[in-house]
């Protein structure tokens, strides 16, 4: 089974406001509520592709119940841990002439709740796959990522890391199956400047030297580049589109990549599905729909 871990999921409340005026009453033209959280996004796109996964993480209060209900209604059965203090965060996204976002903190996650999550991880085995995605909220000790990676490494559970900075570097000694930085995150964690394809290649190889088995780098409109565990290099440009939304595109690419890889254990196919899903999400208000994914697959394959 594939498990995704999201420490601080959210409900994203998106309002379209033609012109935002500070200090005045503004009225929205329309509003929508979406489920948010990087690991949860991965689970949702996997579900769209017909592959089951189980989201793990923490929820709280009435907003947490709503988030869980929305996932269940979509055919996903999460195994969240409910915490008592606070509420699952609501993030406000105001779309107008420019986009403004206000992200909430989320609930207080205590040591007992962390212990319950670690117990869930202890129950996994080498037939499972874990995807760790997103930042650690301030109420959790930042060492939690390294602790989880070590547990998975000791149990021989393949895991994927989609985090940045020190957390990414700390995870590498536990040999994650895949890491997925973008160019800026690669520059940040290695302290280098990527100005050419050779710089990018050297940075990816350095991350492998530090322990990552496979390195997938997102390149925005330029698609993605992969160096696999055998040193083979793959690159794929994204189809040309009119971008509607970039939120969740990277998570969608990760979901598509894992789906493509697990189908036939083929990295080239994995990259095709990854780029197709990431590009499809960029064309949607929310995450990729199956018809958009199939359209992107046709464009890439033709």
Short mmCIF file of C-alpha atoms in Angstrom, two decimals:
data_model
loop_
_atom_site.label_atom_id
_atom_site.label_comp_id
_atom_site.label_asym_id
_atom_site.label_seq_id
_atom_site.Cartn_x
_atom_site.Cartn_y
_atom_site.Cartn_z
CA UNK A 1 0.00 0.00 0.00
CA UNK A 2 1.09 3.57 -0.66
CA UNK A 3 0.89 5.87 2.36
CA UNK A 4 1.21 9.63 2.18
CA UNK A 5 2.07 11.72 5.23
CA UNK A 6 0.91 15.34 5.56
CA UNK A 7 1.59 16.92 8.94
CA UNK A 8 -0.55 20.01 8.44
CA UNK A 9 -3.34 19.56 5.86
CA UNK A 10 -5.80 22.33 5.12
CA UNK A 11 -9.00 23.49 3.59
CA UNK A 12 -8.19 26.15 1.00
CA UNK A 13 -10.88 28.82 0.75
CA UNK A 14 -10.45 30.47 -2.65
CA UNK A 15 -12.21 33.76 -3.36
CA UNK A 16 -12.22 35.63 -6.66
CA UNK A 17 -12.06 39.36 -5.95
CA UNK A 18 -11.61 41.52 -9.09
CA UNK A 19 -9.90 44.31 -7.16
CA UNK A 20 -8.79 43.99 -3.54
CA UNK A 21 -8.99 47.26 -1.56
CA UNK A 22 -7.35 47.16 1.87
CA UNK A 23 -9.32 48.75 4.67
CA UNK A 24 -12.63 48.42 2.81
CA UNK A 25 -15.36 45.83 2.40
CA UNK A 26 -14.60 43.63 -0.60
CA UNK A 27 -17.11 41.29 -2.20
CA UNK A 28 -16.11 38.13 -4.00
CA UNK A 29 -17.51 37.10 -7.37
CA UNK A 30 -17.36 33.44 -6.36
CA UNK A 31 -15.74 31.19 -3.80
CA UNK A 32 -14.70 27.56 -3.63
CA UNK A 33 -13.28 25.23 -0.99
CA UNK A 34 -10.55 22.76 -1.88
CA UNK A 35 -8.64 20.18 0.12
CA UNK A 36 -5.00 21.18 0.64
CA UNK A 37 -1.77 19.54 1.74
CA UNK A 38 1.06 18.13 -0.36
CA UNK A 39 0.76 14.47 0.61
CA UNK A 40 -3.01 14.63 0.36
CA UNK A 41 -2.67 16.10 -3.14
CA UNK A 42 -0.55 13.08 -4.09
CA UNK A 43 -3.20 10.71 -2.74
CA UNK A 44 -5.96 12.53 -4.62
CA UNK A 45 -4.18 12.36 -7.98
CA UNK A 46 -3.28 8.70 -7.41
CA UNK A 47 -6.97 8.09 -6.74
CA UNK A 48 -7.87 9.87 -10.00
CA UNK A 49 -5.48 7.50 -11.80
CA UNK A 50 -7.12 4.49 -10.15
CA UNK A 51 -4.35 3.70 -7.65
CA UNK A 52 -5.24 3.43 -3.97
CA UNK A 53 -3.32 5.15 -1.22
CA UNK A 54 -3.91 5.98 2.43
CA UNK A 55 -3.28 9.52 3.72
CA UNK A 56 -1.78 9.80 7.20
CA UNK A 57 -1.37 12.93 9.27
CA UNK A 58 -3.21 15.08 11.80
CA UNK A 59 -6.61 16.75 11.77
CA UNK A 60 -8.55 18.71 14.38
CA UNK A 61 -11.92 20.33 14.98
CA UNK A 62 -14.80 20.91 12.60
CA UNK A 63 -12.51 21.74 9.70
CA UNK A 64 -10.66 18.46 10.16
CA UNK A 65 -13.94 16.55 10.08
CA UNK A 66 -14.91 18.34 6.85
CA UNK A 67 -11.56 17.56 5.23
CA UNK A 68 -11.85 13.90 6.15
CA UNK A 69 -15.43 13.77 4.90
CA UNK A 70 -14.46 15.26 1.54
CA UNK A 71 -11.74 12.66 1.09
CA UNK A 72 -14.08 9.80 1.96
CA UNK A 73 -16.69 11.13 -0.47
CA UNK A 74 -14.03 11.02 -3.21
CA UNK A 75 -13.23 7.38 -2.50
CA UNK A 76 -10.14 7.87 -0.31
CA UNK A 77 -10.03 6.32 3.18
CA UNK A 78 -7.59 8.32 5.33
CA UNK A 79 -6.20 7.12 8.65
CA UNK A 80 -5.75 10.51 10.27
CA UNK A 81 -4.96 11.09 13.93
CA UNK A 82 -7.40 13.54 15.52
CA UNK A 83 -5.85 16.03 17.92
CA UNK A 84 -7.79 18.01 20.52
CA UNK A 85 -6.30 21.50 20.47
CA UNK A 86 -7.20 23.83 17.62
CA UNK A 87 -8.60 23.23 14.16
CA UNK A 88 -7.30 21.99 10.86
CA UNK A 89 -6.19 25.19 9.17
CA UNK A 90 -8.17 27.18 6.65
CA UNK A 91 -5.95 28.93 4.12
CA UNK A 92 -7.38 31.99 2.41
CA UNK A 93 -6.51 32.47 -1.27
CA UNK A 94 -7.68 35.75 -2.81
CA UNK A 95 -7.48 35.79 -6.60
CA UNK A 96 -7.71 39.12 -8.36
CA UNK A 97 -5.31 41.36 -10.26
CA UNK A 98 -2.65 39.72 -8.10
CA UNK A 99 -2.99 36.65 -5.89
CA UNK A 100 -2.87 37.03 -2.11
CA UNK A 101 -2.70 34.15 0.35
CA UNK A 102 -3.04 33.90 4.12
CA UNK A 103 -1.98 30.53 5.54
CA UNK A 104 -3.10 29.59 9.05
CA UNK A 105 -0.97 27.76 11.62
CA UNK A 106 -3.10 24.69 12.23
CA UNK A 107 -3.69 22.70 15.43
CA UNK A 108 -1.33 21.97 18.31
CA UNK A 109 0.14 18.49 17.76
CA UNK A 110 1.33 17.01 21.06
CA UNK A 111 3.82 14.23 21.82
CA UNK A 112 1.07 11.65 22.31
CA UNK A 113 -0.27 12.30 18.79
CA UNK A 114 3.26 12.02 17.37
CA UNK A 115 3.65 8.68 19.14
CA UNK A 116 0.47 7.44 17.45
CA UNK A 117 1.84 8.38 14.04
CA UNK A 118 5.12 6.60 14.79
CA UNK A 119 3.10 3.52 15.80
CA UNK A 120 1.40 3.59 12.38
CA UNK A 121 4.83 3.66 10.76
CA UNK A 122 6.03 0.77 12.94
CA UNK A 123 3.20 -1.34 11.49
CA UNK A 124 4.45 -0.94 7.89
CA UNK A 125 6.69 -3.37 6.03
CA UNK A 126 8.79 -3.60 2.86
CA UNK A 127 5.69 -4.15 0.72
CA UNK A 128 4.52 -0.62 1.53
CA UNK A 129 5.65 2.75 0.14
CA UNK A 130 5.63 6.02 2.07
CA UNK A 131 5.55 9.52 0.58
CA UNK A 132 6.63 12.30 2.96
CA UNK A 133 5.58 15.71 1.70
CA UNK A 134 5.34 19.23 3.04
CA UNK A 135 6.76 21.28 5.87
CA UNK A 136 6.79 20.54 9.60
CA UNK A 137 4.52 22.87 11.63
CA UNK A 138 6.05 24.79 14.53
CA UNK A 139 4.32 22.60 17.14
CA UNK A 140 6.37 19.55 16.06
CA UNK A 141 10.08 19.06 16.68
CA UNK A 142 11.83 19.55 13.36
CA UNK A 143 13.77 16.29 13.86
CA UNK A 144 10.58 14.31 13.15
CA UNK A 145 11.42 13.91 9.45
CA UNK A 146 14.81 12.33 10.15
CA UNK A 147 13.24 10.09 12.81
CA UNK A 148 10.59 8.83 10.38
CA UNK A 149 13.15 8.33 7.60
CA UNK A 150 15.35 6.27 9.93
CA UNK A 151 12.41 4.10 10.98
CA UNK A 152 11.50 3.46 7.35
CA UNK A 153 15.14 2.74 6.44
CA UNK A 154 15.50 0.27 9.32
CA UNK A 155 12.32 -1.53 8.23
CA UNK A 156 13.38 -1.55 4.56
CA UNK A 157 10.28 0.45 3.57
CA UNK A 158 10.84 2.44 0.35
CA UNK A 159 10.07 6.11 0.86
CA UNK A 160 9.89 9.28 -1.19
CA UNK A 161 10.83 12.69 0.20
CA UNK A 162 9.28 15.93 -1.08
CA UNK A 163 10.71 18.49 1.31
CA UNK A 164 13.39 21.16 1.10
CA UNK A 165 16.37 22.64 2.88
CA UNK A 166 17.90 20.98 5.94
CA UNK A 167 15.11 18.40 6.19
CA UNK A 168 15.93 17.17 2.69
CA UNK A 169 19.66 16.96 3.40
CA UNK A 170 19.03 15.15 6.71
CA UNK A 171 16.92 12.53 4.94
CA UNK A 172 19.55 11.59 2.36
CA UNK A 173 21.65 9.35 4.60
CA UNK A 174 18.65 7.03 4.81
CA UNK A 175 18.64 6.46 1.04
CA UNK A 176 15.19 7.70 -0.03
CA UNK A 177 13.95 5.95 -3.17
CA UNK A 178 13.15 9.33 -4.73
CA UNK A 179 13.54 13.00 -3.95
CA UNK A 180 11.75 15.74 -5.91
CA UNK A 181 13.31 19.19 -5.52
CA UNK A 182 12.73 21.99 -7.96
CA UNK A 183 15.72 23.97 -9.24
CA UNK A 184 15.50 26.58 -6.48
CA UNK A 185 15.29 23.92 -3.74
CA UNK A 186 18.31 22.12 -5.22
CA UNK A 187 20.25 25.39 -5.15
CA UNK A 188 19.19 26.06 -1.57
CA UNK A 189 20.11 22.70 -0.08
CA UNK A 190 23.47 22.44 -1.88
CA UNK A 191 24.40 26.11 -1.70
CA UNK A 192 25.05 26.31 -5.44
CA UNK A 193 23.79 28.31 -8.39
CA UNK A 194 22.28 26.38 -11.30
CA UNK A 195 22.84 28.34 -14.50
CA UNK A 196 23.22 25.52 -17.04
CA UNK A 197 22.16 21.96 -17.71
CA UNK A 198 25.61 20.82 -16.55
CA UNK A 199 25.13 22.67 -13.25
CA UNK A 200 21.79 20.93 -12.84
CA UNK A 201 23.23 17.51 -13.67
CA UNK A 202 26.12 17.99 -11.26
CA UNK A 203 23.75 19.06 -8.49
CA UNK A 204 21.52 16.04 -9.01
CA UNK A 205 24.53 13.71 -8.95
CA UNK A 206 25.72 15.35 -5.75
CA UNK A 207 22.36 14.58 -4.11
CA UNK A 208 22.81 10.97 -5.19
CA UNK A 209 26.29 10.91 -3.68
CA UNK A 210 24.70 12.06 -0.43
CA UNK A 211 22.29 9.11 -0.51
CA UNK A 212 19.26 9.69 -2.77
CA UNK A 213 18.63 6.76 -5.14
CA UNK A 214 16.63 8.64 -7.77
CA UNK A 215 16.53 12.43 -8.24
CA UNK A 216 13.62 14.09 -10.06
CA UNK A 217 13.89 17.85 -10.60
CA UNK A 218 10.91 19.95 -11.65
CA UNK A 219 11.70 22.60 -14.23
CA UNK A 220 8.35 24.37 -14.50
CA UNK A 221 7.36 25.00 -18.10
CA UNK A 222 10.48 23.08 -19.19
CA UNK A 223 9.11 19.84 -17.73
CA UNK A 224 11.40 17.67 -15.62
CA UNK A 225 14.72 15.87 -15.49
CA UNK A 226 15.45 12.53 -13.81
CA UNK A 227 18.67 10.71 -12.97
CA UNK A 228 17.83 7.16 -11.89
CA UNK A 229 19.58 4.78 -9.52
CA UNK A 230 21.69 3.40 -12.38
CA UNK A 231 22.89 6.83 -13.48
CA UNK A 232 20.61 6.98 -16.52
CA UNK A 233 19.39 10.46 -17.42
CA UNK A 234 15.92 11.34 -18.71
CA UNK A 235 14.49 14.69 -19.69
CA UNK A 236 11.00 15.59 -20.85
CA UNK A 237 9.57 18.97 -21.83
CA UNK A 238 6.07 19.90 -20.74
CA UNK A 239 3.37 20.43 -23.40
CA UNK A 240 2.63 24.08 -24.10
CA UNK A 241 -0.51 25.22 -22.24
CA UNK A 242 -2.27 28.27 -20.85
CA UNK A 243 -1.55 28.03 -17.13
CA UNK A 244 -4.61 28.36 -14.90
CA UNK A 245 -3.18 27.25 -11.55
CA UNK A 246 0.24 26.13 -10.34
CA UNK A 247 -0.80 25.01 -6.84
CA UNK A 248 -0.42 21.24 -6.57
CA UNK A 249 1.33 20.82 -9.92
CA UNK A 250 4.47 19.44 -8.29
CA UNK A 251 2.45 17.08 -6.10
CA UNK A 252 0.55 15.93 -9.18
CA UNK A 253 3.82 15.27 -11.00
CA UNK A 254 5.01 13.13 -8.08
CA UNK A 255 1.75 11.16 -8.07
CA UNK A 256 1.94 10.61 -11.82
CA UNK A 257 5.59 9.57 -11.60
CA UNK A 258 4.89 6.95 -8.92
CA UNK A 259 1.85 5.69 -10.80
CA UNK A 260 3.85 5.33 -14.02
CA UNK A 261 6.75 3.65 -12.27
CA UNK A 262 4.66 1.18 -10.29
CA UNK A 263 2.74 0.14 -13.41
CA UNK A 264 5.76 -1.32 -15.21
CA UNK A 265 8.84 -0.36 -13.18
CA UNK A 266 9.87 1.85 -16.08
CA UNK A 267 11.45 5.26 -15.42
CA UNK A 268 10.69 6.66 -18.85
CA UNK A 269 7.01 5.85 -18.49
CA UNK A 270 7.10 7.26 -14.97
CA UNK A 271 8.45 10.58 -16.24
CA UNK A 272 5.81 10.74 -18.98
CA UNK A 273 2.99 10.23 -16.46
CA UNK A 274 4.62 12.69 -14.07
CA UNK A 275 4.86 15.50 -16.61
CA UNK A 276 1.35 14.74 -17.90
CA UNK A 277 -0.20 14.95 -14.44
CA UNK A 278 1.72 18.07 -13.41
CA UNK A 279 0.78 19.84 -16.64
CA UNK A 280 -2.84 18.71 -16.34
CA UNK A 281 -3.15 20.24 -12.86
CA UNK A 282 -1.75 23.52 -14.20
CA UNK A 283 -4.82 23.61 -16.48
CA UNK A 284 -7.35 23.04 -13.69
CA UNK A 285 -8.76 25.16 -10.87
CA UNK A 286 -8.06 22.28 -8.49
CA UNK A 287 -6.03 19.12 -9.20
CA UNK A 288 -5.79 17.23 -12.48
CA UNK A 289 -8.87 15.50 -13.84
CA UNK A 290 -8.58 12.24 -15.72
CA UNK A 291 -9.63 13.80 -19.04
CA UNK A 292 -6.93 16.49 -18.73
CA UNK A 293 -4.34 13.85 -17.86
CA UNK A 294 -5.28 11.76 -20.88
CA UNK A 295 -5.11 14.84 -23.11
CA UNK A 296 -1.59 15.62 -21.86
CA UNK A 297 -0.52 11.99 -22.37
CA UNK A 298 -1.69 12.19 -25.96
CA UNK A 299 0.26 15.42 -26.51
CA UNK A 300 3.44 13.98 -25.03
CA UNK A 301 3.22 10.66 -26.86
CA UNK A 302 2.44 12.28 -30.19
#
